[in-house]
Coordinates of C-alpha atoms in Angstrom, one line a residue:
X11 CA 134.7 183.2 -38.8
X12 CA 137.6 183.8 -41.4
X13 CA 141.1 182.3 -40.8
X14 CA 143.7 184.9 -39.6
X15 CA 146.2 185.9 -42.7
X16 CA 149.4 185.7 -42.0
X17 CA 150.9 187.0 -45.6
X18 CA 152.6 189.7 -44.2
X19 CA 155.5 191.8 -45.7
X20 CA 159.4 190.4 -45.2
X21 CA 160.4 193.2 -44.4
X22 CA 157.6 193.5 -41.1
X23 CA 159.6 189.7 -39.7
X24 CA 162.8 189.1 -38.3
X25 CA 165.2 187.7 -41.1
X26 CA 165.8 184.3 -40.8
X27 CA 161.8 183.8 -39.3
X28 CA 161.1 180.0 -39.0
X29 CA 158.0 179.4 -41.3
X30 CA 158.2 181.7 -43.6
X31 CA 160.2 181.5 -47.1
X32 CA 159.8 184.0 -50.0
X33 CA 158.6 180.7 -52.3
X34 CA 156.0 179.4 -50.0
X35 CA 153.4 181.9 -50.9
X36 CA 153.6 182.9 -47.4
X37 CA 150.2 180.7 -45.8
X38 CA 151.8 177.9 -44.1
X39 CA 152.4 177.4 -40.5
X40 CA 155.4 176.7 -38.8
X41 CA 155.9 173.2 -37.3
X42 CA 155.4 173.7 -33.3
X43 CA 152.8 176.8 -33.7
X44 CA 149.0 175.5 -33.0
X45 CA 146.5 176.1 -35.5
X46 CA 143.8 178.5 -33.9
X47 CA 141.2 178.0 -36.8
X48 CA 140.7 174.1 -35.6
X49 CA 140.4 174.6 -31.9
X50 CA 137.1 176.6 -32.4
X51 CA 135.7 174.5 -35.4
X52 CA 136.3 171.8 -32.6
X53 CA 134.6 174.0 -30.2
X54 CA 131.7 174.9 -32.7
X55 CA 131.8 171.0 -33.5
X56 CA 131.1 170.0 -29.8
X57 CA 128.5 173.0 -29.3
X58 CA 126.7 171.8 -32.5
X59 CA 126.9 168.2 -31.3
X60 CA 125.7 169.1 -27.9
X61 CA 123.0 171.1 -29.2
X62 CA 121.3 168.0 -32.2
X63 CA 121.5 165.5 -28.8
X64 CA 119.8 168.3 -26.6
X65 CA 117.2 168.2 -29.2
X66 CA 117.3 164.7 -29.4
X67 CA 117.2 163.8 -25.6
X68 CA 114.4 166.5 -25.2
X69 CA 112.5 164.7 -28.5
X70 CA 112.1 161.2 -27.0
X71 CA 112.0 162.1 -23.3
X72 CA 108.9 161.9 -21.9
X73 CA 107.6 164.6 -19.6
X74 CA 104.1 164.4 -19.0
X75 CA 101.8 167.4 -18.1
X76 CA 100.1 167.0 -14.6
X77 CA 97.3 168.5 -12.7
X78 CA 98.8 169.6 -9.6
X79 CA 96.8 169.8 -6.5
X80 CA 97.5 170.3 -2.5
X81 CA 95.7 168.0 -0.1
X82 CA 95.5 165.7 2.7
X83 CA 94.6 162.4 4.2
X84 CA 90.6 162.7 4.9
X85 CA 88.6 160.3 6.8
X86 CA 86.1 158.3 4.8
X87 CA 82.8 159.4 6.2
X88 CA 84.5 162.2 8.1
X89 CA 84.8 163.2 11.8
X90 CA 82.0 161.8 14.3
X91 CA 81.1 165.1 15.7
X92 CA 79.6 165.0 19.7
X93 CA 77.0 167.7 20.1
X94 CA 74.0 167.6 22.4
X95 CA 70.2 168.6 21.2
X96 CA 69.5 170.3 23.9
X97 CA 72.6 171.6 26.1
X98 CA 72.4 171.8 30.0
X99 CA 75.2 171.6 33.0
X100 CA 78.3 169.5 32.6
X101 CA 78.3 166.8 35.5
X102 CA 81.4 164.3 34.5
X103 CA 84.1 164.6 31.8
X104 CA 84.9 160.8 31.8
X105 CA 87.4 161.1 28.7
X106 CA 90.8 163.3 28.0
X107 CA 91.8 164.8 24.6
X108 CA 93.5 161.7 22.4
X109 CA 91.9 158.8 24.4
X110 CA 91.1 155.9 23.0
X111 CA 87.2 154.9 23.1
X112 CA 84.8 152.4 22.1
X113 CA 81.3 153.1 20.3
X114 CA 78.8 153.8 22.8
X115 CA 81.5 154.4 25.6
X116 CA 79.9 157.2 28.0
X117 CA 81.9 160.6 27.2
X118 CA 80.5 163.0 29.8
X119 CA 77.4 163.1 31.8
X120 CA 74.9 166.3 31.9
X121 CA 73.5 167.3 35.5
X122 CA 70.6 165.6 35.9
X123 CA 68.3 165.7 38.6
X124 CA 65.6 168.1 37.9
X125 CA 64.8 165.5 34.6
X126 CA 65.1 162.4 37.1
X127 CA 62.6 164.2 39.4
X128 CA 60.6 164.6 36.3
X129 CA 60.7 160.8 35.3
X130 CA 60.3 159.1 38.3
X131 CA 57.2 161.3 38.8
X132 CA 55.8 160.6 35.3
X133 CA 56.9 156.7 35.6
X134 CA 55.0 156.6 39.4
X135 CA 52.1 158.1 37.4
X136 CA 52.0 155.7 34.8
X137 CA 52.5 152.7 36.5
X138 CA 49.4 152.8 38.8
X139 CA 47.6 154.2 35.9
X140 CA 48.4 150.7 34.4
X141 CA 47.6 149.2 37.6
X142 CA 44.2 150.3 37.7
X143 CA 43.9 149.7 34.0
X144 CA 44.7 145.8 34.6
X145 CA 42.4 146.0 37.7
X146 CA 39.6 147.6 35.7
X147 CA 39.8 145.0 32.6
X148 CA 39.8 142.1 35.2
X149 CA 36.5 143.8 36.3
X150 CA 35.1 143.8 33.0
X151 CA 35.4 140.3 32.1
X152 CA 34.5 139.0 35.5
X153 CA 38.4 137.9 36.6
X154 CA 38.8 137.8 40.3
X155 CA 42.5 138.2 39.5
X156 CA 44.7 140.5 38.0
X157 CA 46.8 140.1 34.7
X158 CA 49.5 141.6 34.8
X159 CA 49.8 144.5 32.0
X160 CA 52.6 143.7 28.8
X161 CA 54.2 147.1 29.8
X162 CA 55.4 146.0 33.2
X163 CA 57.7 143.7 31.8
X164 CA 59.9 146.6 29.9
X165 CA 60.5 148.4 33.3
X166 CA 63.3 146.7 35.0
X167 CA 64.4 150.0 36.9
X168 CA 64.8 148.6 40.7
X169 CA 62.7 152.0 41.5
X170 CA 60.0 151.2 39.3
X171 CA 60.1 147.0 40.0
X172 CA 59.2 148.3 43.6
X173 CA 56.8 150.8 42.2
X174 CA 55.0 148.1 40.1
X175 CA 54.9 146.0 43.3
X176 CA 53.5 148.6 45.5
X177 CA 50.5 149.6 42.8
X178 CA 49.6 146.2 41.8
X179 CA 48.7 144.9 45.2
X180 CA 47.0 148.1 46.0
X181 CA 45.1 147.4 42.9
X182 CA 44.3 143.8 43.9
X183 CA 42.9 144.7 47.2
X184 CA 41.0 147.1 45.9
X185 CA 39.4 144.7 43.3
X186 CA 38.6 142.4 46.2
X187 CA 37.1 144.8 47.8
X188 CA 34.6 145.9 45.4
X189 CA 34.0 142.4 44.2
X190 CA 32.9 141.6 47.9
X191 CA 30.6 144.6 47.9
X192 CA 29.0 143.9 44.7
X193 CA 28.9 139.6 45.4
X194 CA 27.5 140.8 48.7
X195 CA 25.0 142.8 47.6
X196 CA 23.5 140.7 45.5
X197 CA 23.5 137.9 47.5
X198 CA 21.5 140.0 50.0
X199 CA 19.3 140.2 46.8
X200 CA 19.2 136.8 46.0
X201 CA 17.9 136.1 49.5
X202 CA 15.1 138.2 49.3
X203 CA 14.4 136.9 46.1
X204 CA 14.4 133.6 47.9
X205 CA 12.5 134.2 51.3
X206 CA 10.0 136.0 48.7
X207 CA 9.8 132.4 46.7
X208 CA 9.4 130.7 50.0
X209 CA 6.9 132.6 50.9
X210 CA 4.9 132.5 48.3
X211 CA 5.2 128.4 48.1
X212 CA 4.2 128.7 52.0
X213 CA 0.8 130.3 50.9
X214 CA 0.2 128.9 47.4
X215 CA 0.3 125.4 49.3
X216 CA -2.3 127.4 52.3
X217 CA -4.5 128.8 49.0
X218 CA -4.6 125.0 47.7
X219 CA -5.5 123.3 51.4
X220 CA -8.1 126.0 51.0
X221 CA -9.4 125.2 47.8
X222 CA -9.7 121.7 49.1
X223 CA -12.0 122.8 52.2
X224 CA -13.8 125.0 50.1
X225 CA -14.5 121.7 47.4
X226 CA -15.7 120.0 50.6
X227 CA -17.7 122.7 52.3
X228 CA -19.4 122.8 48.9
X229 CA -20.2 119.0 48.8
X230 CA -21.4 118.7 52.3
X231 CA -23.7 122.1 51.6
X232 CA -24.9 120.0 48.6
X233 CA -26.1 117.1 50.7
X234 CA -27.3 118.8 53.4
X235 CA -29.6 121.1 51.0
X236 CA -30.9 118.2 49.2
X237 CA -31.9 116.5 53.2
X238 CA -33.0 119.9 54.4
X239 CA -35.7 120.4 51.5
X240 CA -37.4 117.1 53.4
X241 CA -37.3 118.6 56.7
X242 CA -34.7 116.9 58.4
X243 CA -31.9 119.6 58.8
X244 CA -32.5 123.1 59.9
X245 CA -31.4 126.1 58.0
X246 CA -28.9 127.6 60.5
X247 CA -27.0 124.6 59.9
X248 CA -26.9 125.1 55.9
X249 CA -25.9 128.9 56.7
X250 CA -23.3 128.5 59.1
X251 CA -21.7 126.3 56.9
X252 CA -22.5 129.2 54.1
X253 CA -20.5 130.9 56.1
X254 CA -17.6 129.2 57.0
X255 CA -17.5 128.7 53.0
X256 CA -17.1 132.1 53.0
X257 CA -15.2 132.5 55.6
X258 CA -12.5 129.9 53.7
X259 CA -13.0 132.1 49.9
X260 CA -12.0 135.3 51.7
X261 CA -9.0 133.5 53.3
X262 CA -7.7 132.0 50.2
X263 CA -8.3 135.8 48.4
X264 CA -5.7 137.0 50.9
X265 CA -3.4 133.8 50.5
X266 CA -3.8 134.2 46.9
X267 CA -2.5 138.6 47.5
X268 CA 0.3 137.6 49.2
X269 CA 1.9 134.7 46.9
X270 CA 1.4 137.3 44.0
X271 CA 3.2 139.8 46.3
X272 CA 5.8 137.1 46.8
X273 CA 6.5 136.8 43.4
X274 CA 6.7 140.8 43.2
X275 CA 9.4 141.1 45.4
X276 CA 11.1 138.1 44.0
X277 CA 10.8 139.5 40.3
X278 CA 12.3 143.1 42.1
X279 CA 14.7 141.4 44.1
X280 CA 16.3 139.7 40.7
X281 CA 16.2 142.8 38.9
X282 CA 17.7 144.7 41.8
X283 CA 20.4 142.0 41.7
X284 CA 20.8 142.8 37.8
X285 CA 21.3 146.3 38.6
X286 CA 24.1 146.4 41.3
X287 CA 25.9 144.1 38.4
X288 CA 25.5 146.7 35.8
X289 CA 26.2 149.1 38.4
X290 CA 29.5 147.9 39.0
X291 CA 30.3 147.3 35.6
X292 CA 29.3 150.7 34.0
X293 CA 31.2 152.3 37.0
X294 CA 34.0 150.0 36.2
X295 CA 33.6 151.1 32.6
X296 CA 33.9 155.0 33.4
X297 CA 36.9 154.6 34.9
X298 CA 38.4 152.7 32.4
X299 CA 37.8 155.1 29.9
X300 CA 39.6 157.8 32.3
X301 CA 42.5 155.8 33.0
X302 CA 43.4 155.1 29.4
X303 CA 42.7 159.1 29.3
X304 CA 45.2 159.7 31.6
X305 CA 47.0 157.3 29.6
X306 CA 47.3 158.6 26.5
X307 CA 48.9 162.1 28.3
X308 CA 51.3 160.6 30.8
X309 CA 53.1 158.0 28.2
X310 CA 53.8 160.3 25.8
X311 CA 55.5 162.7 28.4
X312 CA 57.3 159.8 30.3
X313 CA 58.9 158.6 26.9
X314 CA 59.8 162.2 26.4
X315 CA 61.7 162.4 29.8
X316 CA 63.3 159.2 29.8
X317 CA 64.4 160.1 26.2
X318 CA 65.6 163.2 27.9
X319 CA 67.3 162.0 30.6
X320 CA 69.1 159.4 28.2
X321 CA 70.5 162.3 26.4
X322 CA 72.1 163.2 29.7
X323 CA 74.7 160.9 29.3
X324 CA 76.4 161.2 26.3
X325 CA 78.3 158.2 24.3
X326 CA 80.9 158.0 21.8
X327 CA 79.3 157.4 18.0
X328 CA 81.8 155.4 16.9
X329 CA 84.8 153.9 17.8
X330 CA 88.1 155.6 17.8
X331 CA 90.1 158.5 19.0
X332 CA 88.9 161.7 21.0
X333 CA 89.9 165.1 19.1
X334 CA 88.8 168.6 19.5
X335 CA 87.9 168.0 23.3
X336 CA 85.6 171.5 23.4
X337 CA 84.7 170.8 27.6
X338 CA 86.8 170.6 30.2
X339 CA 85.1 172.4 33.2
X340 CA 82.5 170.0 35.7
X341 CA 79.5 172.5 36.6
X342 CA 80.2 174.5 32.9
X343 CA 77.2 175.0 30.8
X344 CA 77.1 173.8 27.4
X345 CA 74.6 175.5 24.8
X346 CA 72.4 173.7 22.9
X347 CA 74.2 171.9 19.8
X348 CA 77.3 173.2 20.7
X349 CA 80.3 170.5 19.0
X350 CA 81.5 168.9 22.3
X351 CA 84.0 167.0 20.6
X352 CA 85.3 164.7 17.3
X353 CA 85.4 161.1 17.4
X354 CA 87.7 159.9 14.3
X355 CA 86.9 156.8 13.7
X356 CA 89.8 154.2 13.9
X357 CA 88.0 151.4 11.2
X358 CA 87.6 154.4 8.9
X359 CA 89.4 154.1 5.5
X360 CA 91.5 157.1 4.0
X361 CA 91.5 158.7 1.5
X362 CA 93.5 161.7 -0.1
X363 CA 91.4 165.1 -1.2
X364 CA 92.8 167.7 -2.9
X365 CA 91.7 171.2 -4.4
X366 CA 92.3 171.4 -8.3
X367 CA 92.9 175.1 -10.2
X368 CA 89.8 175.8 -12.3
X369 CA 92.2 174.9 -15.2
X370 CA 92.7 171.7 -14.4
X371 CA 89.3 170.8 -13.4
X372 CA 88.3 169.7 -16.8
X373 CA 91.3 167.5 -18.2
X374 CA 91.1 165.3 -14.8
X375 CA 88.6 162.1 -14.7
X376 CA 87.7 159.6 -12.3
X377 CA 89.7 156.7 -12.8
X378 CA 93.0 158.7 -14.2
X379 CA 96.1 157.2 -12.3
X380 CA 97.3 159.8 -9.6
X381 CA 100.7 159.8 -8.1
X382 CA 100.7 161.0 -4.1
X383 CA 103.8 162.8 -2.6
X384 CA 103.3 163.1 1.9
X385 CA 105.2 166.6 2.5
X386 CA 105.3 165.6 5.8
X387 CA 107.7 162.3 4.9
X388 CA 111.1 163.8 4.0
X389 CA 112.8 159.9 3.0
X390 CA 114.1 160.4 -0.7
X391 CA 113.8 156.4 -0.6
X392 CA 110.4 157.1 -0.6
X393 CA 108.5 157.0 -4.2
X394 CA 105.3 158.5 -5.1
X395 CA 102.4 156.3 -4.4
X396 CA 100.2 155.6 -6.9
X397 CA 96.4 155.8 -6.9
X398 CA 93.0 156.5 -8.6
X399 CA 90.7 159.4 -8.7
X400 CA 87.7 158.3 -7.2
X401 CA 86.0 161.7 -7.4
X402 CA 85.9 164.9 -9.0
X403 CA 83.2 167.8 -7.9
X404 CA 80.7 168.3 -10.7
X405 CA 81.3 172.3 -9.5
X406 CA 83.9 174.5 -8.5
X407 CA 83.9 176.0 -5.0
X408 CA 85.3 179.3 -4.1
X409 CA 87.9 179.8 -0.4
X410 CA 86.0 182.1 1.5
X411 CA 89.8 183.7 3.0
X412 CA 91.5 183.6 -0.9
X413 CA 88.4 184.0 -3.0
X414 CA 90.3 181.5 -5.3
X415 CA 88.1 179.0 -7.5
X416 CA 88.5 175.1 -6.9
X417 CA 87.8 171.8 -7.5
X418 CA 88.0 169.1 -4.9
X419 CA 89.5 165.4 -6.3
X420 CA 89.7 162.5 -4.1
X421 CA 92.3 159.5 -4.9
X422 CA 92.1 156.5 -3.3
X423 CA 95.8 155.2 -2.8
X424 CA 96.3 151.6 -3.5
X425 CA 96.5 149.1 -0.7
X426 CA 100.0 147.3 -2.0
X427 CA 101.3 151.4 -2.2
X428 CA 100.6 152.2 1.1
X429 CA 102.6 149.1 2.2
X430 CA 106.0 150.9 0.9
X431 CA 105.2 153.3 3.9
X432 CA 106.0 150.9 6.4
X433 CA 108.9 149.3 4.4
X434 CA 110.3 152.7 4.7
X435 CA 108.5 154.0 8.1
X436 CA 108.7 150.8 10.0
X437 CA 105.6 149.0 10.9
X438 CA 104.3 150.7 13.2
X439 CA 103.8 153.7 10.8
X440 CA 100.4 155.1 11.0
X441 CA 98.7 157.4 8.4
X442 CA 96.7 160.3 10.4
X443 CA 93.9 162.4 8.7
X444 CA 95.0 165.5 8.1
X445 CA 98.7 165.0 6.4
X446 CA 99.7 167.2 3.9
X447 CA 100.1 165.9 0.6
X448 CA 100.9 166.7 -3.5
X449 CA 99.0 165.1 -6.0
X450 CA 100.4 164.8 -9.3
X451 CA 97.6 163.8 -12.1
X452 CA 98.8 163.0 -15.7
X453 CA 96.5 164.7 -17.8
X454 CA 98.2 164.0 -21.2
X455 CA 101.5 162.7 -23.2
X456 CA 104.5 165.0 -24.1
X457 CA 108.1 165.4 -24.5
X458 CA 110.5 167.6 -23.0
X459 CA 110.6 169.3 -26.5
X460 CA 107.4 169.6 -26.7
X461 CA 107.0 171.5 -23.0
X462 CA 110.0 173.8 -24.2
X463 CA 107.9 175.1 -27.6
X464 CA 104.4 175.0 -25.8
X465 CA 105.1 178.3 -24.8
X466 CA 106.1 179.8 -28.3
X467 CA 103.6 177.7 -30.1
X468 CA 100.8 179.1 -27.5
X469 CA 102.6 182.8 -28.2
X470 CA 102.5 181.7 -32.1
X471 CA 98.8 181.0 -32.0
X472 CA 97.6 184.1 -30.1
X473 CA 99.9 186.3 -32.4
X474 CA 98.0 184.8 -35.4
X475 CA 95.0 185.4 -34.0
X476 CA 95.7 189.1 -33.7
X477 CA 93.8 191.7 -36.3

């Protein structure tokens, strides 16, 4: 701006003005009158000085572009979901929304006495199935006892101890039994074969007395033939001892028919002995081979009811805190897979995920420093805790309700950061899953400057762009 003139005419002032003489050339200002030409170079002076340390502050002050993203505190590993493979009929609801429980804790219990039924029938099955089995082997090898079978020793049920009790001493009786019948019959057997022996010694010694009157018969004949030639024995005397020679041959014929009939039956009494042994073991054999039949069906269906009634009762996966409680009705059916409940886990770390705007997705890394705001903690003493992206999806995602794009980024706060939470919370301050929270990411260096012309430097380069 100009400075005001103030040569005006004489005759337009007062005569006798202060300031103002007909030699001064009429420009100078009275003493006591301010000079309105320095109050706005003063002003322009200040604006000007303002301005170069706007500029200067906005040069050298740093103001860092950031990816922003929502999140919240996730579990590592997630939720323990409670489901059941197969649903059924709610017996007990042993736990209440926000309990406390420890892994393998029992949750609720499932109706189950159609698939007890089931089991103990299978397991009754099975267990003198593995009675007869051990009975059966003993017979095999010749064992007048029983051993008892490797499986027993896995049931300790009080139903099937008593069970296992029951069968294996109806199984031991039962291989007395036959043992008896099959020692008995062929020690009725081996006394034929032995009255058959004795018998035949009996007339083997009668054929040899024979063969010893015969040997004399024959001498005496000899003599008396070689004295009869001369006259001084008759004939009938020679022929009636002819006879009684033959009388003697005859009677050793039939000795010698009935010690080769004594061995006969002897020989047939052994074999018959052999044969009731074979019997019994062949028998023995069949049956073993239809026992570990049955076998081979029932065990597969018992470990398929027991697995099934164990399922009935339903335990905690981990331990930690009941959420989502889904039940609450005794008698209520649940459906097959249905979630039942959450466990979160209380040893479970923590970690912060957050959803990142397609156009950030590509200027954050894992291992960039992140800085974590908790909307839910209003304390202005509380900073931003740092932290360090862990993970960045390799692809975006689209929200189903918004149809937006995103990116997930997890940060994993550091241990001495989360510490200032319960210098500021008190120490019983504990992080839940779930909490809302702002990440801040620095992507790259800037200055305040530099944010205030991004936008006419981005307009600048588009507009040269133009054709």
């Amino acid at each position: 701006m100009s400075a005001i003139d103030l040569n005006l005419p004489a005759t337009a002032l007062p005569a006798g003005f202060p300031g103002f003489g007909s030699g001064s050339g009429g420009t100078s200002v009275p003493k006591g009158v301010d000079d309105p030409g320095s109050d706005m170079r003063l002003g322009y002076a200040i604006a000007f000085l303002f301005f170069v340390l706007l500029i200067g502050w906005a040069a050298i002050t740093r103001l860092d572009a950031a990816a922003v993203a929502s999140g919240k505190l996730v579990i590592d590993g997630q939720r323990q979901t409670v489901q059941h493979r197969d649903g059924g009929v709610v017996g007990q609801i042993l736990v209440r929304e926000g309990q406390k429980v420890a892994q393998g804790q029992v949750l609720l219990s499932l109706a189950a006495a159609d698939v007890r039924a089931q089991e103990r029938a299978l397991s009754s099955q099975a267990i003198t199935l593995l009675a007869q089995r051990a009975r059966l082997q003993s017979e095999q090898l010749g064992r007048p006892t029983i051993v008892m079978p490797a499986e027993f020793a896995g049931m300790t049920d009080p139903q099937d101890r008593i069970e296992i009790a029951r069968a294996l001493e109806v199984q031991r009786a039962q291989l007395r039994t036959r043992l008896a019948v099959v020692q008995a019959q062929r020690g009725a057997f081996a006394q034929r074969r032995a009255g058959a022996g004795n018998l035949g010694r009996g007339y083997s010694e009668q054929v040899s007395a024979l063969d010893q009157q015969i040997r004399s018969l024959d001498q005496e004949l000899e003599s008396l033939r070689t004295v009869a030639e001369e006259g001084f024995v008759s004939q009938s005397r020679i022929r009636a001892l002819e006879r009684a020679k033959a009388e003697l041959i005859g009677q050793r014929g039939q000795y010698n028919a009935t010690v080769a009939q004594s061995r006969d039956q002897a020989g047939e009494s052994r074999l018959q002995s052999l044969e009731a042994q074979n019997d019994y073991l062949a028998r023995s054999a069949t049956e073993l081979r239809d026992v570990e039949a049955a076998l081979n069906e029932v065990v597969p269906k018992l470990a398929a009811a027991r697995d099934q009634l164990a399922r009935t009762v339903i335990r905690s996966p981990a331990s930690g805190t009941v959420v989502g409680l889904q039940v609450f009705t005794p008698g209520g059916v649940i459906a097959a897979g249905q979630r039942l409940m959450d466990v979160v886990p209380d040893r479970a770390g923590l970690h912060v995920e957050g959803r990142l705007t397609v156009n950030d997705g590509d200027d954050v890394m894992p291992g960039q420093t992140a800085f974590v705001r908790f909307d839910s903690l209003h304390e202005r003493s509380l900073p931003p805790l740092e932290g360090i992206v862990t993970r960045v999806s390799a692809d975006s995602f689209t929200d189903e309700k918004t149809g937006e794009s995103y990116f997930t980024a997890a940060v994993e706060v550091k241990p001495s950061q989360l510490a200032l939470l319960k210098d500021v919370r008190g120490p019983d301050f504990q992080l839940r899953a779930g909490m809302p929270v702002t990440i801040e990411i620095p992507v790259r260096r800037r200055t305040a400057l530099q944010y205030m012309l991004e936008p006419l430097t981005a307009a600048m380069r588009k507009a040269g762009r133009e054709h």
